[in-house]
Tab-separated table of C-alpha atoms in Angstrom:
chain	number	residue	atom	x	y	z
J	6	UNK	CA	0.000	0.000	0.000
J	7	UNK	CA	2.898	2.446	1.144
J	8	UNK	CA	4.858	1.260	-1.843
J	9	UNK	CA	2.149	1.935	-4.231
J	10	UNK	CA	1.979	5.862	-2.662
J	11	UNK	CA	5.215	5.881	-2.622
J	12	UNK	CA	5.796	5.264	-6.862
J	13	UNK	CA	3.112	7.790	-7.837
J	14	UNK	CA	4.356	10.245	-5.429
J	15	UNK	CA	8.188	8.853	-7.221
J	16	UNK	CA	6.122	9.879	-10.651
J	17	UNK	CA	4.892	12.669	-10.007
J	18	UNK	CA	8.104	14.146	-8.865
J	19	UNK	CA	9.755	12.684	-12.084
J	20	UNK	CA	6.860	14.467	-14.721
J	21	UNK	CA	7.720	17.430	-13.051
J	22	UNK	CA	11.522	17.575	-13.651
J	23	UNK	CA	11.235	15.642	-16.965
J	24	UNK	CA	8.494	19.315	-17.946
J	25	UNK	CA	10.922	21.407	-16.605
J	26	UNK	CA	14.041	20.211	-18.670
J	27	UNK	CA	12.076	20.270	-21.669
J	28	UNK	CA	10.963	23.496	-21.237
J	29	UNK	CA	14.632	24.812	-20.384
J	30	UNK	CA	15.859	23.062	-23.312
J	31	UNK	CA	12.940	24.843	-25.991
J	32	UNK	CA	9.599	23.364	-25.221
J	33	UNK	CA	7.228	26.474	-25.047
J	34	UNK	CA	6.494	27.751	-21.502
J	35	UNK	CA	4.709	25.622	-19.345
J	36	UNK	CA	4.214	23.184	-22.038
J	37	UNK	CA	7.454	20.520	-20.838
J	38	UNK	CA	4.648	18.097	-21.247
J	39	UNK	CA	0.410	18.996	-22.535
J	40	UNK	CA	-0.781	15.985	-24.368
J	41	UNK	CA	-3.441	18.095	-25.913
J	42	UNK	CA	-1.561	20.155	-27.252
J	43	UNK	CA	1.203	17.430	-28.553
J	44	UNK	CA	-1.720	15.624	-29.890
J	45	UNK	CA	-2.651	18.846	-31.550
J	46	UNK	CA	0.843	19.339	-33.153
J	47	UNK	CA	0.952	15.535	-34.223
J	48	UNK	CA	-2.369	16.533	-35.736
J	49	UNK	CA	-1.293	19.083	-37.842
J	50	UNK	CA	1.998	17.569	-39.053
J	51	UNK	CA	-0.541	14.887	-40.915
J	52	UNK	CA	-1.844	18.301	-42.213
J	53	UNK	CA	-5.139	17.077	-40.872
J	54	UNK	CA	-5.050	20.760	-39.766
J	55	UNK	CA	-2.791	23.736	-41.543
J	56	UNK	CA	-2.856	26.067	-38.251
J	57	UNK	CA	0.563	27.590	-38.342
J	58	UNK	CA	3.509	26.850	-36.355
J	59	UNK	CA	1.303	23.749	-34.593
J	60	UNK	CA	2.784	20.924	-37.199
J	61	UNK	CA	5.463	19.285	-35.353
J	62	UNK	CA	5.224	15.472	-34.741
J	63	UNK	CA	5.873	15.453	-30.800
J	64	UNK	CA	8.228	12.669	-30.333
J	65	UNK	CA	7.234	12.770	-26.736
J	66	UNK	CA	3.892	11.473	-27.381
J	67	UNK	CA	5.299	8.436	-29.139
J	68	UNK	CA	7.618	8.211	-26.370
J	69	UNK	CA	4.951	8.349	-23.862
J	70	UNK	CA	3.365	5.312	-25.589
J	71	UNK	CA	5.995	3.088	-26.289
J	72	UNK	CA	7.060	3.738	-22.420
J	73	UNK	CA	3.709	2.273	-21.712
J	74	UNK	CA	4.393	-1.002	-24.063
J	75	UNK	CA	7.693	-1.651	-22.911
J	76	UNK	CA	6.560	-1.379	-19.199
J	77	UNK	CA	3.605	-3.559	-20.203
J	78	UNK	CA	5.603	-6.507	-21.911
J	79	UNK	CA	7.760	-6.626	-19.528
J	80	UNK	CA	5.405	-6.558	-16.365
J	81	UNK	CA	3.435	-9.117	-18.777
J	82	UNK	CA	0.671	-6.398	-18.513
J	83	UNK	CA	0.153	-6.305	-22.452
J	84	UNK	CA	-2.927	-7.257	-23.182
J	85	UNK	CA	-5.107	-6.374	-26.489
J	86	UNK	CA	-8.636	-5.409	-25.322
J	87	UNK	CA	-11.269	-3.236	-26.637
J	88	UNK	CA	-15.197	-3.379	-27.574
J	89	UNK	CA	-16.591	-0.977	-25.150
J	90	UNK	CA	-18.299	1.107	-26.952
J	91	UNK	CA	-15.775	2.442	-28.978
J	92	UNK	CA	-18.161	5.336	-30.978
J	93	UNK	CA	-18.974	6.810	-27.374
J	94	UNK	CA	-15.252	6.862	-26.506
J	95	UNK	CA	-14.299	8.820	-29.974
J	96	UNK	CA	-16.664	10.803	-28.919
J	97	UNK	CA	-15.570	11.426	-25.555
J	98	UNK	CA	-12.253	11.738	-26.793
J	99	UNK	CA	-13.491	14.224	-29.140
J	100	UNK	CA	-14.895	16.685	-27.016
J	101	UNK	CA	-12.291	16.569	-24.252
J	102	UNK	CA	-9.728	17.879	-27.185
J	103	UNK	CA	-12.358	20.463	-28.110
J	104	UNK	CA	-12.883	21.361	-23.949
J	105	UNK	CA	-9.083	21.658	-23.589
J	106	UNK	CA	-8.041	23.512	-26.749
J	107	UNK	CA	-10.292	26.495	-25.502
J	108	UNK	CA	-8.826	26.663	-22.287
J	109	UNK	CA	-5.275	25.555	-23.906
J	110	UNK	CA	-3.771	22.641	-22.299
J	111	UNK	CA	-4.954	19.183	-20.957
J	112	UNK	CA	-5.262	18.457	-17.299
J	113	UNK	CA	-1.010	17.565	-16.918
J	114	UNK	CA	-0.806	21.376	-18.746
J	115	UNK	CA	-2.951	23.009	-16.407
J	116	UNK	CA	-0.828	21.770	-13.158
J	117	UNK	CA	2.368	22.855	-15.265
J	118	UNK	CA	0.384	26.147	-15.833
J	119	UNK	CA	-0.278	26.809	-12.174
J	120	UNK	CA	3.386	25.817	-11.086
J	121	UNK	CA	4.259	28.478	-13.603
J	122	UNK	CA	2.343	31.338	-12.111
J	123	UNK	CA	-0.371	31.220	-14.872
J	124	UNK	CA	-3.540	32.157	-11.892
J	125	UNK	CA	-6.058	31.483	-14.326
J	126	UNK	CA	-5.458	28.001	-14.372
J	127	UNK	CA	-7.157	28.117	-11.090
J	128	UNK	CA	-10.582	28.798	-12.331
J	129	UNK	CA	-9.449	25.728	-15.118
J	130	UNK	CA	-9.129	23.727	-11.964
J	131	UNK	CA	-12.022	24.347	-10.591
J	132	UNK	CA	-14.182	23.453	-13.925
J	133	UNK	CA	-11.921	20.111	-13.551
J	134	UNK	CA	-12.689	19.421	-10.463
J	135	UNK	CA	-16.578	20.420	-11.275
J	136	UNK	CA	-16.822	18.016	-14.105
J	137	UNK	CA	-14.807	15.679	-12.173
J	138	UNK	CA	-17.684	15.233	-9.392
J	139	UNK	CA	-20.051	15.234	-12.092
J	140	UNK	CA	-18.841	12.542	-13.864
J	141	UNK	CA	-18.371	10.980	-10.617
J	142	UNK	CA	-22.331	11.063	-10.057
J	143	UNK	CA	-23.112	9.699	-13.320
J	144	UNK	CA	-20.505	6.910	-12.347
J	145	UNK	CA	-22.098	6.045	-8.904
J	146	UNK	CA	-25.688	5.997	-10.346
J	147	UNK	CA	-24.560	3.187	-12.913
J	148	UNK	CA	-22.974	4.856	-15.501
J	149	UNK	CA	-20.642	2.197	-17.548
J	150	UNK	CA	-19.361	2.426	-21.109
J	151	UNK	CA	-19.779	-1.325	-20.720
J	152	UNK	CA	-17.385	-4.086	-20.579
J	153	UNK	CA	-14.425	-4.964	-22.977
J	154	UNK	CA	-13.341	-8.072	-24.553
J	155	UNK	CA	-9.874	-9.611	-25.240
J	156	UNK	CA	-8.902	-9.009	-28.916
J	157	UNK	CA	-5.904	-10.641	-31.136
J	158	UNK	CA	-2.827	-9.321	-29.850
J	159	UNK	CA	-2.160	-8.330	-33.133
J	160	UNK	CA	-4.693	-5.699	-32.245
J	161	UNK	CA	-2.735	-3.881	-29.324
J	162	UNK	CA	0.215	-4.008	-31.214
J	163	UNK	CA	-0.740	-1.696	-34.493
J	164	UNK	CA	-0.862	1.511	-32.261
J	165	UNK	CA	2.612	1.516	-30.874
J	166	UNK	CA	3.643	0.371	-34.339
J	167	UNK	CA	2.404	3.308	-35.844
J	168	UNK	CA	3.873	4.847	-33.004
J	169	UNK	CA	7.306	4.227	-33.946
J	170	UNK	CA	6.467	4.629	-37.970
J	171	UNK	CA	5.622	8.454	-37.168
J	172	UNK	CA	8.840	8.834	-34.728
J	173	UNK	CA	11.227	7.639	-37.702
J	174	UNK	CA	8.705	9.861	-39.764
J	175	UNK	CA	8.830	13.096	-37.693
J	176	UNK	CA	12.852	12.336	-37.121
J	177	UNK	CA	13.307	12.369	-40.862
J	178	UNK	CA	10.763	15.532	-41.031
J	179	UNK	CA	8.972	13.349	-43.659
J	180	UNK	CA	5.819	14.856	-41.651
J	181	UNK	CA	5.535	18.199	-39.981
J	182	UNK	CA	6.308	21.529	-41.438
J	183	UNK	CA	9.523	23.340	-41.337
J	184	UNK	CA	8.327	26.268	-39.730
J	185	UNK	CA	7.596	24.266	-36.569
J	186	UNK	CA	6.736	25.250	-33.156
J	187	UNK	CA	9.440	25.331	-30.047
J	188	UNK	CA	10.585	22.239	-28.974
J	189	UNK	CA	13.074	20.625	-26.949
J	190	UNK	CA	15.576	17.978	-29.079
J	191	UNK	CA	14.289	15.151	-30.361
J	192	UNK	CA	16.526	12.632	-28.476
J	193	UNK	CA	16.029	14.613	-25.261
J	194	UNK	CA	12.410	14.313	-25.949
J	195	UNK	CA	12.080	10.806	-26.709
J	196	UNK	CA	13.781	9.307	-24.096
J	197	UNK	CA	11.995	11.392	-20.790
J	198	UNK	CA	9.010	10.797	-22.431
J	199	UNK	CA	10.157	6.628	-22.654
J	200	UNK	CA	10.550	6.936	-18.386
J	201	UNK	CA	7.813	9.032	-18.275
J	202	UNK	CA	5.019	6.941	-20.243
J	203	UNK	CA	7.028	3.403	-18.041
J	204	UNK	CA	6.527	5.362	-14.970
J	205	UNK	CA	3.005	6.179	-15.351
J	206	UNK	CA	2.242	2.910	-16.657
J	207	UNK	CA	3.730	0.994	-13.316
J	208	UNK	CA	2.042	3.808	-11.543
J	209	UNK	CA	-1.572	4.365	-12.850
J	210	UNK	CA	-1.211	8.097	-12.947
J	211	UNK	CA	-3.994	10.120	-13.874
J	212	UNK	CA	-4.966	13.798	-13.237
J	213	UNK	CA	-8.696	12.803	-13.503
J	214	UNK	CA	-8.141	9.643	-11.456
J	215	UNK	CA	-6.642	12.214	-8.322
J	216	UNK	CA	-9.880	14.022	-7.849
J	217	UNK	CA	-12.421	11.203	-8.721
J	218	UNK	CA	-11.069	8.720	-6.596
J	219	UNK	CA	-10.728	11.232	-3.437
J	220	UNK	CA	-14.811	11.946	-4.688
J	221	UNK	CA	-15.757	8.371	-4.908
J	222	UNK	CA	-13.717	6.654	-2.070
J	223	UNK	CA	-11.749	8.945	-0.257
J	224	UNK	CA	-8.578	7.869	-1.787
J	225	UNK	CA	-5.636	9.904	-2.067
J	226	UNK	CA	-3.262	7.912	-3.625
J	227	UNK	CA	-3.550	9.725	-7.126
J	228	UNK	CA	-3.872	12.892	-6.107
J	229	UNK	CA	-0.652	12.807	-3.856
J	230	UNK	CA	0.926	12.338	-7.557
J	231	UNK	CA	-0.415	15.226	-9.148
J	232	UNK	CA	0.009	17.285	-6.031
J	233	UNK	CA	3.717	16.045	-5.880
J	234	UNK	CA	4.081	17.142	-9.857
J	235	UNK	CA	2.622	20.818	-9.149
J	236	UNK	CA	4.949	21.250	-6.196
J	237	UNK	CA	8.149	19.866	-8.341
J	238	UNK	CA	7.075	22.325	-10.747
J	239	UNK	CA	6.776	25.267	-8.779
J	240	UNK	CA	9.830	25.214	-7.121
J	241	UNK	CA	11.482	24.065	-10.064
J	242	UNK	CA	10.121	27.346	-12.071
J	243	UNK	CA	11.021	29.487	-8.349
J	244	UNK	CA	14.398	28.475	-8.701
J	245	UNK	CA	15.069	29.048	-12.866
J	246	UNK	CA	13.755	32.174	-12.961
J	247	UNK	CA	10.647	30.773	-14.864
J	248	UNK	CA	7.589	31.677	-12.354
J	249	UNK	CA	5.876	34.570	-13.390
J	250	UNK	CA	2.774	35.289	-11.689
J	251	UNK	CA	0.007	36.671	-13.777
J	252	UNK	CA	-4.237	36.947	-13.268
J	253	UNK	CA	-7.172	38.144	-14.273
J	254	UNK	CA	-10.632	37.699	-14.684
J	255	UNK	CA	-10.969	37.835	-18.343
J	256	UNK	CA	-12.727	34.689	-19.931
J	257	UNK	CA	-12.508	33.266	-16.149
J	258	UNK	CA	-16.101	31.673	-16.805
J	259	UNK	CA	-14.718	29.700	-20.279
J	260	UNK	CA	-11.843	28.236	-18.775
J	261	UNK	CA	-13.882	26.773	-15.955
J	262	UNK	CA	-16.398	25.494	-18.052
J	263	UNK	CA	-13.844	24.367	-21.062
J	264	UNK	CA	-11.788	21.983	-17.968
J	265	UNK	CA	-15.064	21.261	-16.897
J	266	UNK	CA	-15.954	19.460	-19.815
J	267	UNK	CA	-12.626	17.484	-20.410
J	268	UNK	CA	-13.068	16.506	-16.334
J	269	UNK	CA	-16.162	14.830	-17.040
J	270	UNK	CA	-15.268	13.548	-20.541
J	271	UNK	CA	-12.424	12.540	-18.190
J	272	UNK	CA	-14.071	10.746	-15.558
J	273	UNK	CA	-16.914	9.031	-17.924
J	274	UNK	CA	-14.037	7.696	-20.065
J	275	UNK	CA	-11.995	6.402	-17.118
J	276	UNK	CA	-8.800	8.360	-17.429
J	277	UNK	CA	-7.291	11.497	-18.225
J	278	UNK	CA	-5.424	12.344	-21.715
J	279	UNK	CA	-1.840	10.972	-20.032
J	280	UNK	CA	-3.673	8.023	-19.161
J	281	UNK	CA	-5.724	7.290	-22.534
J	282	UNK	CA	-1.962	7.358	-23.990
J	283	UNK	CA	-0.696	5.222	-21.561
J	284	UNK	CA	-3.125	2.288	-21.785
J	285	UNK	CA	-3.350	2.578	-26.221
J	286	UNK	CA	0.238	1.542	-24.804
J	287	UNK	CA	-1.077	-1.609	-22.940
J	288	UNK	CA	-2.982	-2.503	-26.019
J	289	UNK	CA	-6.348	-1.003	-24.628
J	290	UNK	CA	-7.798	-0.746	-28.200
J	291	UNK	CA	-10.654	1.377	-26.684
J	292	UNK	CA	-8.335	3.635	-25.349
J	293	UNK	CA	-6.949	3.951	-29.122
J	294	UNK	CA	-10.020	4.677	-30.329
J	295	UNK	CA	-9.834	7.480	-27.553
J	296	UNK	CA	-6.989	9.006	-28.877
J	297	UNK	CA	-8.373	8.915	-32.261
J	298	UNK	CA	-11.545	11.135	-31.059
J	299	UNK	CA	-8.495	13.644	-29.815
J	300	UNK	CA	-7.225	13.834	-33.203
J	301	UNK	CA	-10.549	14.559	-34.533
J	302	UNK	CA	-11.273	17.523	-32.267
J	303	UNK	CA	-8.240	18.694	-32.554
J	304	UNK	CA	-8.277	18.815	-36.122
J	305	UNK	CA	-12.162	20.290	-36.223
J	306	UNK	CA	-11.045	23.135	-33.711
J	307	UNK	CA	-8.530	24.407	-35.576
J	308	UNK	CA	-10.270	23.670	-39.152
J	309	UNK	CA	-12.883	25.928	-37.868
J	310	UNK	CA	-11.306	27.987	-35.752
J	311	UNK	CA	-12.960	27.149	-32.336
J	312	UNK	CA	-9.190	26.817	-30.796
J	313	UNK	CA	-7.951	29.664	-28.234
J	314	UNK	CA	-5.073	31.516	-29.049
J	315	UNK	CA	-3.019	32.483	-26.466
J	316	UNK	CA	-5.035	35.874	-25.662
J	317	UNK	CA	-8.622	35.354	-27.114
J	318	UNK	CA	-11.269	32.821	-26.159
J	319	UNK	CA	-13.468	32.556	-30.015
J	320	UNK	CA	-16.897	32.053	-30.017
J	321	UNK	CA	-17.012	29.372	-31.896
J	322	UNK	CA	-15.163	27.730	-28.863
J	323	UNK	CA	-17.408	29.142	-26.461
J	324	UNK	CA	-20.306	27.494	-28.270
J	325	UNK	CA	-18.808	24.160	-28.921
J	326	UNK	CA	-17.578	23.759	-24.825
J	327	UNK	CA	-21.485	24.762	-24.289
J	328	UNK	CA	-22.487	21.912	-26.830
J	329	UNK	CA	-19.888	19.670	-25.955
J	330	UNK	CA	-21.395	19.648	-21.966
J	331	UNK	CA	-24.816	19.214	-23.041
J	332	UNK	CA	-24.249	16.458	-25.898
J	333	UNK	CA	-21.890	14.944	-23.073
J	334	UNK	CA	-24.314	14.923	-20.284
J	335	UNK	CA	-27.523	13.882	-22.143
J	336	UNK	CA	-25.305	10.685	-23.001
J	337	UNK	CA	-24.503	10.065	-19.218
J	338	UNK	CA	-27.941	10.698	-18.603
J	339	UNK	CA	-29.438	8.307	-21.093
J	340	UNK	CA	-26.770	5.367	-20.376
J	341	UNK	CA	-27.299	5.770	-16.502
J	342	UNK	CA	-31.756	5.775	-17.394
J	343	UNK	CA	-30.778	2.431	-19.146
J	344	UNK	CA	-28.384	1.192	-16.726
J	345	UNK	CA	-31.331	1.399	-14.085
J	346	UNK	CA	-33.934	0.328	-15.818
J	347	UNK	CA	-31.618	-2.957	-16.595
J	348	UNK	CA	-30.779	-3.746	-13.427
J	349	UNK	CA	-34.715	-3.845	-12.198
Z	261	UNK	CA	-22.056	-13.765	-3.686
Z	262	UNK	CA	-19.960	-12.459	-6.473
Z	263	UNK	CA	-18.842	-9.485	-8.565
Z	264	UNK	CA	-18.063	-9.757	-12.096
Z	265	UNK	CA	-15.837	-6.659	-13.170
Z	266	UNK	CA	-14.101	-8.500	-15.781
Z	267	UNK	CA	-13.584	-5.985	-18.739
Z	268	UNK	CA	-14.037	-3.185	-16.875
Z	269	UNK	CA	-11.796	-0.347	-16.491
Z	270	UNK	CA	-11.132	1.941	-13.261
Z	271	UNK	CA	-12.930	3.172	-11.148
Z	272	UNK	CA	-16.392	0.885	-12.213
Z	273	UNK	CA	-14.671	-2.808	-10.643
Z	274	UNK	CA	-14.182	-0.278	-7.303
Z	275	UNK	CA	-17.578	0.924	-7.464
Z	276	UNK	CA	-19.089	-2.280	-8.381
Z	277	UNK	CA	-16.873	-3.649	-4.972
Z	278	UNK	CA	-17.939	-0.674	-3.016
Z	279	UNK	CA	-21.792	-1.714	-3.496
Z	280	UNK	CA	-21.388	-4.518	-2.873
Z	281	UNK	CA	-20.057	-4.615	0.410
Z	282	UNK	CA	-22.793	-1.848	1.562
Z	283	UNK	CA	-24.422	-4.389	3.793
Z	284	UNK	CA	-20.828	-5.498	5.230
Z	285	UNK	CA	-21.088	-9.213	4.220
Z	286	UNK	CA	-18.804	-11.841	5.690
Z	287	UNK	CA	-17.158	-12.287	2.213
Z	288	UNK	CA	-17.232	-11.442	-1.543
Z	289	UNK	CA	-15.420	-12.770	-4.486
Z	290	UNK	CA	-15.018	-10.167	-6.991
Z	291	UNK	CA	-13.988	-11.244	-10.922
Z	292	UNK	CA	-10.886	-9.097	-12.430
Z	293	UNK	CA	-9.107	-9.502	-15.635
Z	294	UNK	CA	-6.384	-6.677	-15.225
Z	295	UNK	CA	-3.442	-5.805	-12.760
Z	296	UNK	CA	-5.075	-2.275	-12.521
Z	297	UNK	CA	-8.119	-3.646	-11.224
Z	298	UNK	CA	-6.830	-6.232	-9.086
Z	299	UNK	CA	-4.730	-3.385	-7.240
Z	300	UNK	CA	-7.693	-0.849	-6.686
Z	301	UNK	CA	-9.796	-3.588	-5.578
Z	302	UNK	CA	-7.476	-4.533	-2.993
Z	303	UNK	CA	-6.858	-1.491	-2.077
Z	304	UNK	CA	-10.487	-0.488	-1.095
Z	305	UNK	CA	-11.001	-3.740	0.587
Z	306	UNK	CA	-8.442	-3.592	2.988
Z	307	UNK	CA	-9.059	0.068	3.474
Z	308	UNK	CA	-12.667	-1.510	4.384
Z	309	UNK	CA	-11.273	-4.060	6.866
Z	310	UNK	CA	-11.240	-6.905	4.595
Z	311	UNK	CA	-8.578	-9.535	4.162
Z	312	UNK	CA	-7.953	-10.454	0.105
Z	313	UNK	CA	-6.634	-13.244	-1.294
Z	314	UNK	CA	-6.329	-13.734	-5.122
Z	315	UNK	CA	-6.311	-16.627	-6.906
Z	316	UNK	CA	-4.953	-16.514	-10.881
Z	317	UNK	CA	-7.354	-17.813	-13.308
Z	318	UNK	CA	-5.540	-18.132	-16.691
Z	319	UNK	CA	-6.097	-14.082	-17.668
Z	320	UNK	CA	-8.440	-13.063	-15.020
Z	321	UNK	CA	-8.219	-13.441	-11.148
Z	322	UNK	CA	-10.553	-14.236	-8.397
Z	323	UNK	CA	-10.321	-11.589	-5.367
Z	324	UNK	CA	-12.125	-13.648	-2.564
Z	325	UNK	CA	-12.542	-11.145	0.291
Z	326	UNK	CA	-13.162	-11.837	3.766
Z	327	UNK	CA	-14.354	-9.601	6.720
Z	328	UNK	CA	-11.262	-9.212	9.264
């Protein structure tokens, strides 16, 4: 029990130093690690978006996989599962993409934000931890994306292959666009994003899992993790010169209800966007599927402009988080009606 | 009595646990097929005062718990 607080504490600690050498050697600020946003770049250097500067092929996304495989095989965790209900989870996946790319960063992001100074991350946290509870709700009423089924293994395997096809790819810059974004070296990358993804495998870390397990059971083992990465982080930034405190109340209402929606998207899917990448790693073909939905918002929100930038909140964002938290809650609400009705 | 959380991902084999031992019964045997599972089932048990033992089952295990 000790041992198992003990290794997500260990991970925590470790995502926070592996952000804060990425950042210090060219990863944009605060961004040593955002899967959304990675996801986003990997996105665009497929060109299934043309956004500018946001076409790189993030090795560290890759790397955050393949850390999960290797971990996997050799715990003999690997196992190739999926068929539960995959549409939903695209879905899902979709509109926690769309929820984060308004309020720019996934869940890992938004700790890295607030170790960075960045105070309006704290209304982002509190939407998380809203849509968090909410989710949580759904989940003790009966809410289930039903069970999954053990597939070929053939099946598990094809995402960390493609994994490694897009590293060689990116390496080569056979994908991506010249005029990429910051980023840290592509070795450098690669390999803290290898310990990372192994670490958070062996560990089960998850930024949704912190809050909804504290909700649900009273468990702090996860959130001892992300509170150990946010306190790496801000002493880390304290001591390189790289905390800068900022605030204000401007768009304060769409960044709590943009993390709102990925924290229930979160919670209904099981995992945050670290830990959708971590089990497509275990060959959790539903978890795939998952990341696939990310690609596909990400792609949409910059096709038609519903992304933030960095100083405006669009209104085609605004309306697609509002859509995104009804369409997602009248699902919860119609599965848990079922769910019910089932078990009478 | 018996849970079946095979093919179910965290937190649902917890909750599914959880409800289960509402009316504290003597013992439970609860159905997982990964290590995740196994470990947050476990975990709540013993945090409820129950004793687990697991028992491997080709891919899946058997969690019998038993009140302390």
């Amino acid at each position: 029990m000790i041992k198992e607080k003990k290794l997500v504490i260990f991970t925590g600690f470790v995502i926070g130093l592996a952000a804060l050498v990425l950042v210090a050697f060219g990863n944009p600020a605060n961004m040593g690690f955002c899967i959304a946003c990675f996801i986003r770049d990997i996105t665009g250097s497929l060109y299934l978006h043309t956004a500018p500067h946001l076409q790189y092929a993030r090795p560290e996304i890759f790397g955050l996989i393949l850390g999960s495989t290797l971990l996997a095989l050799i715990n003999k965790e690997f196992r190739a599962t999926s068929g539960s209900a995959p549409v939903m989870r695209f879905v899902l996946g979709f509109f926690m993409m769309a929820g984060a790319l308004v309020f720019l960063g996934c869940p890992l992001r938004m700790v890295l934000r607030l170790g960075g100074g960045d105070g309006k991350a704290i209304f982002a946290l509190i939407g998380f931890a809203g849509g968090i509870a909410l989710g949580s709700y759904f989940l003790n009423q009966g809410f289930t994306l039903g069970r999954s089924y053990k597939q070929k293994s053939i099946d598990g395997i094809i995402f960390p292959v493609v994994s490694i096809l897009l590293l060689i790819f990116g390496f080569f810059k056979l994908i991506g666009v010249p005029s990429e974004e910051a980023h840290a070296p592509f070795f450098l990358s690669l390999v803290l994003a290898l310990i990372v993804g192994g670490l958070a495998q062996r560990a089960r870390f998850c930024m949704v899992g912190g809050i909804r397990d504290f909700i649900l059971f009273r468990d702090n083992r996860l959130f001892l993790g992300s509170f150990t990465l946010f306190v790496t982080v801000l002493i880390g930034n304290i001591i390189l010169g790289n905390f800068h405190f900022s605030f204000t109340l401007t768009s304060a209402i769409w960044y709590i209800l943009s993390m709102a929606l990925v924290g229930l998207c979160g919670a209904l899917l099981g995992g945050c966007p670290l830990r959708q990448l971590i089990l497509t790693g275990e060959g959790n073909g539903d978890s795939a599927i998952t990341v696939l939905g990310m690609v596909a918002g990400a792609a949409v929100s910059h096709n038609f402009s519903t992304a933030s930038s960095p100083t405006l909140v669009k209104t085609g964002g605004k309306i697609e988080v509002i859509v995104g938290l009804v369409i997602v809650s009248i699902i919860a609400f119609v599965i848990v009606k079922k769910q019910n009705k089932e078990v009478m | 009595m018996e849970v079946d959380a095979r093919g179910l991902v965290c937190p649902q084999p917890v909750i599914l646990t959880k409800k289960a031992l509402k009316n504290k019964p003597e013992q439970l045997d609860v159905l997982v097929d990964n290590i995740a599972a196994l470990e947050n089932v476990t975990r709540y048990a013993t945090a409820m005062k129950y004793d687990v033992t697991k028992t491997p089952d080709g891919d899946e295990y058997i969690l019998n718990l038993r009140k302390r």
